[in-house]
Amino acid sequence: MSRRLLGVAVTATLAVTLTGCGSGGSSSDNALEIWIRQAPDSDSAKTAVKLADAFTKASGVKTKVVALFDDFETKLNQQAAQKKLPDIVINDTAQLGNMHSQGWLREVDKAALAGGDKLSERAWVAATGSDGKFYAAPFSAQAFALIVRKDWREKVGLEPPKTWDDLAKLAQAFTEKDPDGNGQADTAGFVIPAGTKRGYASWYASSLIYANGGDFIKSTGGGHFQATVNDPKTVEAVQYLQDQFCKTKTVNPGAVSNDTTVTHEVFEKGQGGIYLVGPYVLARFVKSVGTDKIEVLPLPKGPSGGPGTLGEGENVYMMAGSDQQDAQKKFAEFAISPEGQRIGMNKDANGAIVRLPVNTQVDMAAERQDPRWKVFQDAYANAVYAPPVPNWAPIRQDSADTINAVWADCSSNVKAAMDQLNTKLTQELQSQKAS
Amino acid sequence: MTSTLTEARSRTATPHRRTKRVRWRGPLVAWLFLAPALLLFLYFKFIPMFVGLWKSFFKVQTFLGDEWLGLQNYQTIISDADFAAAIWHSVLLALGTTVGSLVLGLGFALLIEGPARYLWFVRTAAFLPVVTTMAAVAEVWRIMFHPAPSGMLNVIIGWVGIDAQPWLASEHSSLWSIMLMSIWRGTPYDMMIFLAGLVGVDRTLYEAAAVDGASTWHRLRHITLPALRPVFWILFTLAAIRGLRVFVEVYVLTNGGPNGSSEVLMTLIYKLGFQKNDLGVASAGGIVLFLATLVLTLVAQMLRRRQAT
């Protein structure tokens, strides 16, 4: 009898719990929910909490910061399916089209956003949707540069590279001349996240493609685009990298399967000496490798064009369906204000969620003592953002699959592969009704 | 008089009700015990499965509302060349992992079968890979697979004069490398099931065979293997299903690369759903995978029954 009672009790408890799950359980404290794509408990997540706390102090609006890194968009999808999106999302600029096409974003009236006129015009480009309207407040910007092992470069006796040839020679010297002096051939020139997760192979190649004057697609006006990934300048950049993988073999072993998490470690372990990457890892590398061993150099322009690098950053997205629209706007205004930008920059310490400030009134040199940040800031002047197609995610993923394939298979013909990719991107643009 | 009649009626009714109650009590208790598990399955498994089936007919837009597409998602996924390649890789991986784990599992089970006291330690140690989280196992193997000559596996094969291998870094060896790790992880599981099966083999048959002068090989072939036939079927079915659903190891080790050489159904579906945000096509892929698994299971069951009769 008691057992049966136990069974009934367990069942009833489960039923109540499950029903509780199903109802969603909205937060009763009415705090402004802010999601940021950063690892929980990371330095960056702590900076986000600092920013939110300062906003609460200034405005009286309560906030709740949720830091998530893995499968961020998957979790947003789950929230969207329940029609319970967070109020604010701080996420990559490249995700704008993806989120906008799902109807997740509120339009932003640039003129009505206090402080909007103080932001750089280039940053506003990153907040523009395929219809030319704005769907975010720009928050952080970044361009890419080479983080190089200075001690290695000095040991092999080479100057900072001025051309792609110089860069290739430096990589070769790092691979062949035992720059760490341990007597073993265990170093590489380039460290590259060349896997396909989140489109990394394409993400990495972008900077070289833009540095050579190439592109993936180009605007033909009126919200229409044309695939240009088989353009000679683009092919030349991908070919240059294929040569590094296949001819001179100056890329870290296993790169074709690696994402950025692994690649950061490869650099930190001293397995490679040249990392083309954003400024967000600078403080981390300075701490883990040693400040005197690290230098930041601009990516040389390609033989056929440039200069240029990938432009990226984060936006503050005001999400649809929120019942706190006024507080959403206030938060966005605080985030782009000089105070919000300074908190997000976190000085020279690890955990900057504002890499380069987008507010023109903020002087980066006054905030950060480390002059290496300036190389990234200078590169931003020539940064190229992903074009405002309805959804950039499939274009980046398809490009990553093809670029990964030509780097992994040394017998493959880059031009032929890029021709095929061009056809695929044309079809993708058609399916997005953007061709 | 009236009261007597009433009493008589009630006297006949009570045993009837009692038998009815007794008849219901067994199933009721069984269902009550099943209820918690069923509720959990219903909520976390069956309802999502049906939602997945439903979504596979739509262009899924989580906030704007879904758009009916009919069978278009199925056409898209089935005509996709990557999908065909992923099926082939999944089958190859499932087959290799299943056969490898079965053979090695049986071998190990035969080696460590017996009542000796120290064996519990060996069995526990051998079983450890099964209880370790797949993501952690894959991460450790990724480090072991480091393709430079200083990589752990390359150092080991270097002792016997074999050159350093690219392992996961080459499209020619990525799938085989993942298979190697999966076999390493699957073998102890199969071994334990075999050990349980071996306990059930009648010892007197061995003794009789020994008296008749049968060699070890003959005893294995004519007594042990036939006795283990049901175990083989269970393991084969489980391993094949597990093999087709493989995800974490591939996602962590290669994410389907390089050059799509290790792309399996689950990683492709994940990529379509969450990296390209095409949830409708991904759902269609999931349903196709479900049907493939179902067919495989039914075929295995049919073959087993046919052999049993």
XYZ file of C-alpha atoms in Angstrom:
744
model
C 0.000 0.000 0.000
C 2.723 2.418 0.971
C 4.605 1.608 -2.203
C 1.557 2.388 -4.262
C 1.164 5.635 -2.433
C 4.778 6.391 -3.152
C 4.211 5.721 -6.852
C 1.217 8.043 -6.920
C 3.151 10.723 -5.081
C 6.086 10.469 -7.493
C 3.757 10.636 -10.483
C 1.889 13.606 -9.087
C 5.118 15.442 -8.308
C 6.422 14.823 -11.808
C 3.169 15.937 -13.368
C 3.209 19.155 -11.385
C 6.891 19.756 -12.244
C 6.342 19.095 -15.934
C 3.268 21.262 -16.095
C 5.352 23.943 -14.422
C 7.997 23.547 -17.157
C 5.380 23.815 -19.855
C 3.931 27.045 -18.632
C 7.288 28.761 -19.126
C 7.370 30.573 -15.803
C 8.000 34.170 -16.720
C 10.224 36.139 -14.419
C 8.213 38.031 -11.892
C 10.868 40.640 -11.065
C 10.347 42.339 -14.426
C 14.076 42.840 -14.942
C 15.418 43.716 -18.379
C 16.869 40.434 -19.620
C 20.189 40.881 -21.456
C 21.771 37.973 -23.299
C 25.398 38.169 -24.371
C 27.388 35.627 -26.404
C 30.197 35.104 -23.917
C 31.186 32.116 -21.841
C 29.476 32.108 -18.420
C 31.756 33.323 -15.609
C 34.329 34.533 -18.133
C 36.013 37.912 -17.765
C 33.854 39.187 -20.628
C 30.676 38.062 -18.865
C 31.828 39.941 -15.757
C 32.326 43.082 -17.840
C 28.780 42.682 -19.184
C 27.465 42.507 -15.610
C 29.452 45.663 -14.777
C 27.853 47.417 -17.735
C 24.367 46.281 -16.730
C 24.898 47.340 -13.104
C 26.073 50.797 -14.174
C 22.959 51.070 -16.361
C 20.734 50.121 -13.432
C 22.428 52.739 -11.289
C 21.943 55.397 -13.938
C 18.381 54.557 -14.959
C 16.819 52.590 -12.117
C 15.896 49.785 -14.531
C 16.626 46.342 -13.089
C 18.650 44.013 -15.287
C 19.475 40.341 -15.519
C 22.537 39.326 -17.558
C 22.602 35.878 -19.166
C 25.984 34.872 -20.595
C 25.900 31.969 -23.036
C 28.542 30.899 -25.518
C 27.912 27.476 -27.028
C 24.931 27.182 -29.362
C 23.865 30.756 -28.649
C 21.610 30.984 -31.725
C 20.074 27.580 -30.962
C 19.005 28.810 -27.563
C 17.627 32.005 -29.057
C 15.625 29.846 -31.465
C 14.160 27.945 -28.527
C 13.153 31.202 -26.854
C 11.666 32.479 -30.103
C 9.613 29.309 -30.499
C 8.035 30.097 -27.132
C 7.619 33.762 -28.131
C 9.744 34.698 -25.125
C 12.854 36.309 -26.560
C 15.166 38.143 -24.170
C 14.750 41.936 -24.149
C 18.287 42.688 -25.283
C 20.804 40.556 -27.161
C 24.459 41.542 -27.588
C 25.674 39.424 -30.481
C 27.869 39.451 -33.596
C 27.145 41.985 -36.319
C 27.142 39.135 -38.874
C 24.067 37.628 -37.182
C 21.885 40.640 -37.995
C 20.471 39.232 -41.261
C 19.849 35.860 -39.677
C 17.910 37.346 -36.765
C 16.147 39.964 -38.859
C 14.885 37.364 -41.353
C 13.320 35.505 -38.422
C 11.464 38.623 -37.329
C 13.304 38.768 -34.005
C 14.502 42.377 -34.195
C 12.900 45.744 -33.571
C 13.705 48.497 -36.009
C 15.909 51.249 -34.599
C 15.174 54.884 -35.360
C 18.696 56.231 -35.688
C 17.589 59.838 -35.252
C 15.596 59.090 -32.107
C 18.371 57.119 -30.417
C 20.153 59.529 -28.066
C 23.841 59.563 -28.916
C 23.270 57.776 -32.233
C 24.798 60.737 -34.070
C 28.039 60.292 -32.131
C 28.680 56.823 -33.554
C 30.967 56.240 -36.520
C 29.193 55.856 -39.857
C 31.135 52.659 -40.549
C 29.709 51.115 -37.390
C 26.164 51.985 -38.466
C 26.792 49.969 -41.652
C 27.006 46.901 -39.418
C 23.537 47.665 -38.051
C 21.868 47.937 -41.444
C 19.381 45.348 -42.692
C 18.863 44.212 -46.293
C 16.075 46.814 -46.651
C 18.417 49.676 -45.730
C 16.794 50.220 -42.320
C 18.620 49.895 -38.988
C 17.962 46.921 -36.729
C 20.515 47.380 -33.969
C 22.603 49.896 -32.098
C 26.301 49.424 -32.951
C 28.196 48.575 -29.758
C 31.677 47.307 -30.537
C 33.850 47.138 -33.622
C 36.884 45.190 -34.622
C 39.219 44.709 -37.505
C 41.845 42.035 -37.875
C 45.615 42.143 -37.594
C 48.541 39.757 -37.221
C 49.506 38.783 -33.693
C 53.103 37.630 -34.128
C 55.715 36.054 -31.866
C 58.132 38.966 -31.730
C 60.880 36.904 -30.064
C 60.703 34.356 -32.885
C 60.802 37.028 -35.596
C 63.870 38.578 -34.056
C 65.531 35.185 -33.708
C 65.093 34.377 -37.416
C 66.300 37.898 -38.245
C 63.403 39.116 -40.382
C 61.664 42.497 -40.507
C 57.900 42.902 -40.040
C 56.266 41.794 -43.326
C 55.269 44.511 -45.791
C 53.977 42.240 -48.565
C 52.346 38.822 -48.836
C 55.704 37.458 -50.015
C 57.373 38.765 -46.861
C 54.621 37.181 -44.820
C 55.134 33.819 -46.541
C 58.900 34.061 -45.918
C 58.355 34.822 -42.237
C 56.021 31.814 -41.965
C 58.593 29.622 -43.676
C 61.335 30.802 -41.329
C 59.098 30.069 -38.302
C 58.484 26.578 -39.677
C 62.027 25.674 -40.662
C 64.445 27.638 -38.487
C 63.469 26.331 -35.040
C 62.501 29.740 -33.636
C 61.802 28.338 -30.157
C 65.288 26.820 -30.093
C 64.291 23.434 -28.692
C 66.101 21.540 -31.432
C 62.907 20.044 -32.844
C 60.892 20.840 -35.946
C 57.717 21.446 -33.948
C 56.767 24.988 -34.893
C 54.628 26.357 -37.702
C 54.302 29.772 -39.294
C 50.574 30.377 -39.480
C 48.019 29.197 -36.956
C 44.645 29.029 -38.688
C 41.166 28.013 -37.533
C 40.376 26.318 -40.851
C 37.516 24.047 -39.769
C 33.924 24.619 -40.856
C 32.247 25.143 -37.463
C 30.430 28.520 -37.545
C 32.037 29.005 -40.964
C 35.541 29.578 -39.561
C 37.477 28.749 -42.760
C 35.573 31.478 -44.568
C 35.823 33.841 -41.601
C 39.629 33.533 -41.600
C 40.010 33.790 -45.390
C 37.815 36.918 -45.480
C 40.570 39.208 -44.266
C 42.992 38.052 -46.962
C 40.264 38.241 -49.606
C 39.457 41.844 -48.615
C 43.201 42.639 -48.309
C 43.530 41.648 -51.961
C 40.506 43.642 -53.127
C 38.288 40.564 -53.548
C 34.847 39.818 -52.130
C 32.211 37.110 -51.807
C 29.249 38.997 -53.241
C 28.700 42.559 -54.403
C 25.670 44.798 -54.298
C 23.959 45.525 -57.603
C 21.656 48.082 -55.972
C 18.124 48.034 -54.647
C 18.762 45.235 -52.157
C 20.081 42.945 -54.897
C 23.403 41.145 -54.895
C 25.611 39.133 -57.207
C 28.067 36.357 -56.292
C 31.689 37.328 -57.073
C 33.588 34.645 -55.251
C 35.268 33.394 -58.454
C 36.717 36.851 -59.080
C 40.506 36.535 -59.755
C 41.366 38.608 -56.672
C 39.334 36.321 -54.393
C 40.756 33.199 -56.035
C 44.284 34.586 -55.642
C 43.790 35.022 -51.878
C 42.422 31.500 -51.381
C 45.221 30.146 -53.596
C 47.841 31.996 -51.505
C 46.536 30.218 -48.434
C 46.307 26.846 -50.211
C 50.003 27.251 -51.054
C 50.725 27.785 -47.353
C 48.851 24.589 -46.510
C 50.126 22.464 -49.377
C 53.339 23.775 -50.953
C 55.350 25.421 -48.208
C 53.443 23.599 -45.430
C 53.728 26.540 -43.086
C 50.353 26.090 -41.342
C 49.986 24.373 -37.966
C 49.223 20.649 -38.305
C 45.542 19.783 -37.998
C 44.360 23.316 -38.810
C 41.726 22.048 -41.266
C 39.780 20.511 -38.365
C 40.253 23.307 -35.839
C 37.970 26.042 -34.561
C 39.136 29.223 -32.811
C 39.085 27.704 -29.320
C 41.691 25.136 -30.362
C 43.662 27.639 -32.448
C 44.047 30.050 -29.521
C 45.651 27.187 -27.591
C 47.933 26.287 -30.518
C 49.292 29.840 -30.456
C 49.598 29.892 -26.682
C 51.470 26.580 -26.636
C 54.067 27.997 -29.033
C 53.165 25.647 -31.864
C 52.820 28.514 -34.332
C 53.849 32.146 -34.540
C 51.497 34.162 -36.796
C 47.821 34.506 -35.911
C 45.531 36.709 -37.977
C 42.821 37.457 -35.452
C 40.704 40.129 -33.818
C 41.831 42.209 -30.819
C 39.656 40.249 -28.411
C 42.483 37.789 -27.663
C 45.235 40.362 -27.268
C 44.978 40.749 -23.480
C 44.723 36.961 -23.101
C 47.868 36.312 -25.166
C 49.791 39.112 -23.470
C 49.038 37.412 -20.177
C 49.631 33.797 -21.249
C 52.593 34.187 -23.630
C 54.300 37.258 -22.168
C 53.989 40.873 -23.187
C 57.537 41.182 -24.589
C 57.016 38.161 -26.853
C 53.929 39.505 -28.610
C 53.649 42.135 -31.303
C 50.707 43.212 -33.440
C 51.369 43.953 -37.109
C 48.977 45.085 -39.813
C 48.003 42.551 -42.450
C 49.906 43.588 -45.617
C 47.750 44.399 -48.602
C 47.552 41.756 -51.297
C 49.397 41.860 -54.639
C 46.211 42.790 -56.510
C 44.428 45.215 -54.232
C 43.706 46.197 -50.681
C 44.268 47.272 -48.045
C 41.422 45.713 -46.093
C 40.464 43.246 -43.404
C 37.256 41.711 -42.190
C 35.201 44.158 -40.152
C 33.231 42.722 -37.309
C 31.956 43.517 -33.901
C 28.879 43.311 -31.752
C 25.565 45.096 -31.864
C 22.977 45.718 -29.183
C 19.822 44.175 -30.586
C 16.433 45.211 -29.204
C 14.373 42.088 -29.484
C 10.803 41.861 -30.710
C 7.944 40.985 -28.384
C 9.390 42.781 -25.363
C 6.985 44.586 -23.062
C 9.804 46.902 -21.947
C 10.458 48.809 -25.143
C 11.331 52.020 -23.373
C 13.880 50.283 -21.138
C 15.333 48.507 -24.200
C 15.967 51.874 -25.846
C 17.448 53.316 -22.654
C 19.868 50.393 -22.390
C 20.954 50.760 -26.026
C 21.539 54.479 -25.437
C 23.599 53.740 -22.336
C 25.643 51.044 -24.119
C 26.656 53.421 -26.920
C 27.303 56.374 -24.588
C 30.934 57.249 -23.717
C 30.388 55.824 -20.212
C 28.951 52.547 -21.514
C 31.714 52.215 -24.097
C 34.434 52.818 -21.491
C 33.027 50.185 -19.150
C 32.809 47.726 -22.052
C 36.416 48.410 -23.103
C 37.671 47.243 -19.691
C 40.936 49.179 -20.147
C 43.899 46.858 -20.904
C 42.530 43.910 -18.940
C 41.149 40.687 -20.340
C 37.382 40.634 -20.889
C 36.762 43.618 -23.160
C 33.292 43.432 -24.679
C 33.919 46.681 -26.530
C 36.985 45.908 -28.628
C 37.203 49.170 -30.521
C 34.814 51.906 -29.377
C 32.154 52.924 -31.898
C 31.522 56.250 -30.162
C 33.729 58.904 -31.765
C 33.910 60.826 -28.476
C 35.834 58.027 -26.797
C 39.602 58.268 -27.143
C 40.944 54.731 -27.092
C 44.529 55.796 -26.374
C 43.348 57.537 -23.212
C 41.636 54.382 -22.009
C 44.205 51.785 -22.971
C 47.930 52.148 -22.418
C 48.948 49.202 -24.610
C 49.842 50.725 -28.040
C 49.187 47.404 -29.783
C 45.446 48.154 -29.736
C 46.127 51.016 -32.141
C 47.123 48.611 -34.932
C 43.637 47.148 -34.787
C 42.091 50.596 -34.682
C 44.055 51.683 -37.744
C 43.030 48.534 -39.605
C 39.386 49.346 -38.845
C 39.597 52.285 -41.256
C 39.736 49.753 -44.102
C 37.518 47.084 -42.543
C 34.868 45.474 -44.721
C 31.608 44.296 -43.157
C 29.549 41.404 -44.469
C 27.088 42.886 -46.960
C 23.479 43.337 -45.776
C 21.967 40.280 -47.453
C 18.820 38.884 -45.806
C 20.836 36.047 -44.266
C 24.633 35.914 -44.306
C 24.905 32.665 -42.276
C 24.353 30.180 -45.183
C 26.716 32.176 -47.438
C 29.468 32.029 -44.838
C 28.803 28.321 -44.191
C 28.855 27.361 -47.898
C 32.042 29.395 -48.414
C 33.648 27.746 -45.398
C 32.834 24.263 -46.738
C 34.461 25.038 -50.107
C 37.490 26.874 -48.733
C 38.071 24.121 -46.163
C 37.897 21.582 -49.019
C 40.576 23.270 -51.143
C 42.908 23.634 -48.176
C 42.371 20.043 -47.060
C 42.736 18.509 -50.520
C 45.993 19.722 -52.019
C 45.181 18.260 -55.435
C 42.048 20.392 -55.789
C 41.898 23.286 -58.213
C 41.062 26.506 -56.408
C 39.602 28.280 -59.445
C 37.278 25.367 -60.301
C 36.127 25.094 -56.678
C 35.443 28.820 -56.455
C 33.475 28.650 -59.728
C 31.287 25.973 -58.170
C 30.921 28.026 -55.009
C 29.899 31.017 -57.109
C 27.050 28.974 -58.607
C 26.004 27.841 -55.147
C 26.024 31.377 -53.763
C 24.015 32.567 -56.765
C 21.380 29.933 -55.942
C 21.445 30.945 -52.285
C 20.902 34.601 -53.183
C 17.999 33.549 -55.406
C 16.425 31.548 -52.593
C 16.782 34.618 -50.329
C 15.156 36.705 -53.077
C 18.220 38.957 -53.090
C 19.672 38.402 -56.569
C -37.782 -10.311 3.751
C -36.768 -7.331 1.780
C -33.665 -6.945 3.795
C -32.745 -10.586 3.213
C -33.127 -10.124 -0.513
C -30.952 -7.084 -0.490
C -28.368 -8.885 1.557
C -28.368 -11.793 -0.845
C -27.831 -9.491 -3.833
C -25.007 -7.732 -2.118
C -23.440 -11.044 -1.200
C -23.312 -12.093 -4.863
C -22.076 -8.683 -6.012
C -19.089 -8.453 -3.647
C -16.989 -11.324 -5.074
C -17.642 -10.021 -8.593
C -16.360 -6.593 -7.673
C -13.456 -8.147 -5.862
C -12.359 -10.184 -8.890
C -12.755 -7.092 -11.023
C -10.604 -5.125 -8.627
C -8.037 -7.918 -8.517
C -8.023 -8.092 -12.294
C -7.287 -4.369 -12.536
C -4.866 -4.105 -9.681
C -1.909 -5.719 -11.497
C -1.983 -3.560 -14.625
C -2.807 -0.462 -12.577
C 0.246 -0.868 -10.371
C 2.363 -1.586 -13.436
C 1.118 1.549 -15.172
C 1.655 3.610 -12.052
C 5.237 2.483 -11.905
C 5.615 3.205 -15.599
C 3.934 6.582 -15.356
C 6.923 8.697 -14.295
C 9.080 7.340 -17.107
C 6.247 7.626 -19.608
C 5.549 11.200 -18.626
C 9.193 12.110 -19.049
C 9.362 10.317 -22.401
C 6.136 11.942 -23.521
C 7.329 15.405 -22.669
C 10.954 15.189 -23.708
C 10.812 12.614 -26.486
C 7.486 11.824 -28.088
C 5.999 15.331 -28.253
C 9.247 16.802 -29.711
C 9.319 13.933 -32.224
C 5.850 14.769 -33.471
C 6.629 18.468 -33.499
C 9.723 17.614 -35.575
C 7.588 15.663 -38.031
C 5.108 18.541 -38.260
C 7.862 21.148 -38.726
C 9.419 19.152 -41.550
C 6.568 20.329 -43.783
C 7.204 24.023 -43.103
C 9.683 26.768 -43.685
C 10.310 27.288 -39.983
C 10.381 30.893 -38.815
C 10.175 30.726 -35.076
C 8.868 34.224 -34.494
C 7.146 35.173 -37.739
C 5.091 32.006 -38.017
C 5.820 28.974 -40.164
C 5.116 28.767 -43.879
C 3.644 25.548 -45.329
C 5.906 23.892 -47.907
C 4.511 20.363 -48.165
C 7.164 17.857 -49.178
C 9.611 20.450 -50.483
C 11.968 20.074 -47.515
C 12.172 16.333 -48.184
C 12.946 16.997 -51.842
C 15.662 19.444 -50.827
C 17.347 17.085 -48.400
C 17.103 13.956 -50.537
C 18.451 15.685 -53.651
C 21.352 17.193 -51.703
C 24.676 15.585 -52.682
C 26.032 16.248 -49.185
C 23.143 14.236 -47.740
C 24.038 11.175 -49.843
C 27.686 11.488 -48.789
C 26.641 11.856 -45.152
C 24.500 8.696 -45.360
C 27.435 6.780 -46.793
C 29.791 8.043 -44.081
C 27.230 7.241 -41.363
C 26.744 3.684 -42.658
C 30.490 3.144 -42.978
C 31.112 4.486 -39.495
C 28.235 2.472 -37.992
C 29.402 -0.718 -39.698
C 33.063 -0.297 -38.792
C 32.318 0.655 -35.199
C 29.812 -2.175 -34.773
C 32.029 -4.899 -36.195
C 35.167 -3.604 -34.479
C 33.497 -3.321 -31.077
C 31.809 -6.724 -31.423
C 34.973 -8.587 -32.345
C 37.153 -6.877 -29.772
C 34.403 -7.009 -27.136
C 34.029 -10.756 -27.606
C 37.777 -11.233 -27.538
C 38.161 -9.310 -24.296
C 35.122 -11.010 -22.755
C 36.631 -14.434 -23.451
C 39.949 -13.314 -22.014
C 38.601 -11.937 -18.750
C 35.736 -14.327 -18.197
C 35.930 -16.389 -15.059
C 35.452 -16.315 -11.317
C 38.970 -15.181 -10.353
C 38.864 -12.482 -7.686
C 41.184 -9.916 -9.267
C 39.030 -9.817 -12.425
C 36.570 -7.324 -10.948
C 39.321 -4.731 -11.084
C 40.191 -5.503 -14.707
C 36.515 -5.391 -15.685
C 35.925 -2.099 -13.928
C 39.012 -0.553 -15.482
C 38.042 -1.818 -18.940
C 34.515 -0.456 -18.547
C 35.652 3.093 -17.719
C 35.518 4.455 -21.305
C 31.772 3.743 -21.388
C 30.969 5.822 -18.333
C 33.116 8.778 -19.358
C 31.287 11.591 -21.128
C 31.649 11.387 -24.889
C 32.609 15.047 -25.197
C 35.462 14.578 -22.715
C 36.616 11.389 -24.440
C 36.583 13.102 -27.830
C 38.520 16.079 -26.499
C 41.240 13.798 -25.084
C 41.424 11.845 -28.334
C 41.651 15.068 -30.324
C 44.816 15.872 -28.388
C 46.111 12.312 -28.859
C 45.433 12.570 -32.610
C 47.648 15.670 -32.927
C 49.014 15.225 -36.452
C 52.570 16.466 -35.836
C 55.335 13.935 -35.080
C 55.088 15.058 -31.437
C 51.437 13.938 -31.223
C 50.868 11.119 -28.736
C 49.635 8.483 -31.183
C 52.316 9.434 -33.683
C 54.986 8.969 -31.023
C 53.576 5.508 -30.225
C 53.480 4.354 -33.845
C 56.934 5.894 -34.258
C 58.302 3.269 -31.835
C 57.524 0.597 -34.418
C 58.898 2.637 -37.287
C 55.657 3.947 -38.768
C 55.719 7.527 -40.072
C 53.609 10.233 -38.413
C 50.019 10.130 -39.634
C 47.711 13.115 -40.216
C 44.784 11.335 -38.447
C 41.905 13.825 -38.343
C 43.693 16.357 -40.529
C 43.442 14.371 -43.764
C 40.260 13.632 -45.635
C 41.605 10.131 -46.293
C 41.970 9.209 -42.649
C 39.507 11.371 -40.681
C 36.612 8.891 -40.761
C 38.889 5.973 -39.868
C 40.345 7.905 -36.969
C 36.892 8.640 -35.573
C 36.051 4.951 -36.051
C 39.144 3.966 -34.073
C 38.044 6.119 -31.160
C 34.450 4.846 -31.348
C 35.644 1.233 -31.293
C 37.797 2.015 -28.268
C 34.732 3.393 -26.532
C 32.234 0.767 -27.724
C 34.324 -2.332 -27.010
C 33.956 -2.357 -23.192
C 30.181 -2.009 -23.472
C 29.952 -4.978 -25.815
C 32.401 -6.850 -23.604
C 30.166 -6.489 -20.553
C 27.106 -7.755 -22.419
C 29.136 -10.695 -23.724
C 30.339 -11.425 -20.199
C 26.728 -11.529 -19.039
C 25.915 -13.853 -21.936
C 28.864 -16.111 -21.172
C 27.644 -16.613 -17.606
C 24.512 -18.232 -19.051
C 26.397 -20.850 -21.062
C 25.905 -24.311 -19.550
C 29.289 -25.386 -18.089
C 28.488 -29.057 -18.411
C 28.619 -28.648 -22.198
C 32.251 -27.555 -21.927
C 33.040 -30.455 -19.653
C 31.346 -32.923 -21.995
C 33.181 -31.445 -24.973
C 36.492 -31.635 -23.113
C 35.851 -35.282 -22.342
C 35.143 -35.862 -26.041
C 38.521 -34.298 -26.829
C 37.245 -31.101 -28.500
C 39.878 -28.389 -28.908
C 39.435 -24.861 -27.505
C 38.590 -23.557 -30.974
C 35.943 -26.271 -31.461
C 34.401 -25.499 -28.075
C 34.304 -21.822 -28.930
C 32.791 -22.438 -32.335
C 30.236 -25.111 -31.451
C 29.238 -24.180 -27.897
C 30.110 -20.585 -26.996
C 29.210 -18.779 -30.201
C 25.821 -20.504 -30.728
C 24.940 -19.844 -27.086
C 25.772 -16.170 -27.550
C 23.542 -15.745 -30.604
C 20.851 -13.708 -28.794
C 23.548 -11.464 -27.358
C 24.925 -10.860 -30.843
C 21.519 -9.760 -32.097
C 20.944 -7.370 -29.230
C 24.385 -5.853 -29.618
C 24.129 -5.662 -33.368
C 20.790 -3.819 -33.219
C 21.917 -1.447 -30.471
C 25.264 -0.735 -32.063
C 23.789 -0.123 -35.506
C 21.278 2.380 -34.120
C 23.971 4.019 -32.028
C 26.249 4.124 -35.032
C 23.714 5.896 -37.225
C 23.010 8.501 -34.571
C 26.675 9.327 -33.977
C 27.132 13.052 -33.325
C 29.251 14.261 -30.418
C 32.462 12.478 -31.422
C 32.300 13.817 -34.985
C 31.192 17.301 -33.891
C 34.030 17.648 -31.391
C 36.764 15.989 -33.454
C 36.190 17.293 -36.985
C 32.721 18.844 -37.325
C 32.390 16.809 -40.521
C 35.633 17.960 -42.126
C 38.100 18.197 -43.595
C 36.500 18.587 -47.002
C 33.304 16.936 -45.726
C 35.139 13.620 -45.386
C 33.651 12.764 -42.009
C 30.268 14.455 -42.382
C 27.608 12.167 -40.928
C 23.842 12.538 -40.911
C 23.630 14.082 -37.471
C 26.331 16.698 -38.056
C 24.770 17.589 -41.400
C 21.347 17.962 -39.791
C 22.866 20.078 -37.022
C 24.633 22.268 -39.573
C 21.456 22.735 -41.606
C 19.374 23.504 -38.547
C 21.559 25.601 -36.354
C 24.385 26.952 -38.497
C 22.376 27.677 -41.664
C 19.170 28.173 -39.686
C 17.115 25.985 -42.027
C 15.136 24.188 -39.328
C 12.494 22.781 -41.708
C 15.032 20.970 -43.895
C 16.887 19.838 -40.773
C 13.636 18.376 -39.389
C 13.058 16.546 -42.676
C 16.592 15.148 -42.374
C 15.818 14.040 -38.813
C 12.680 12.217 -39.963
C 14.587 10.474 -42.765
C 17.189 9.385 -40.208
C 14.407 8.114 -37.928
C 12.874 6.099 -40.766
C 16.264 4.645 -41.716
C 16.852 3.595 -38.109
C 13.375 2.107 -37.871
C 13.835 0.088 -41.064
C 17.226 -1.138 -39.913
C 15.827 -2.229 -36.556
C 12.877 -4.026 -38.173
C 15.157 -5.817 -40.625
C 17.418 -6.921 -37.776
C 14.416 -8.172 -35.796
C 12.983 -10.021 -38.795
C 16.290 -11.712 -39.517
C 16.567 -12.718 -35.871
C 13.073 -14.211 -35.804
C 13.618 -16.049 -39.051
C 16.781 -17.556 -37.665
C 15.103 -18.461 -34.385
C 12.316 -20.457 -36.088
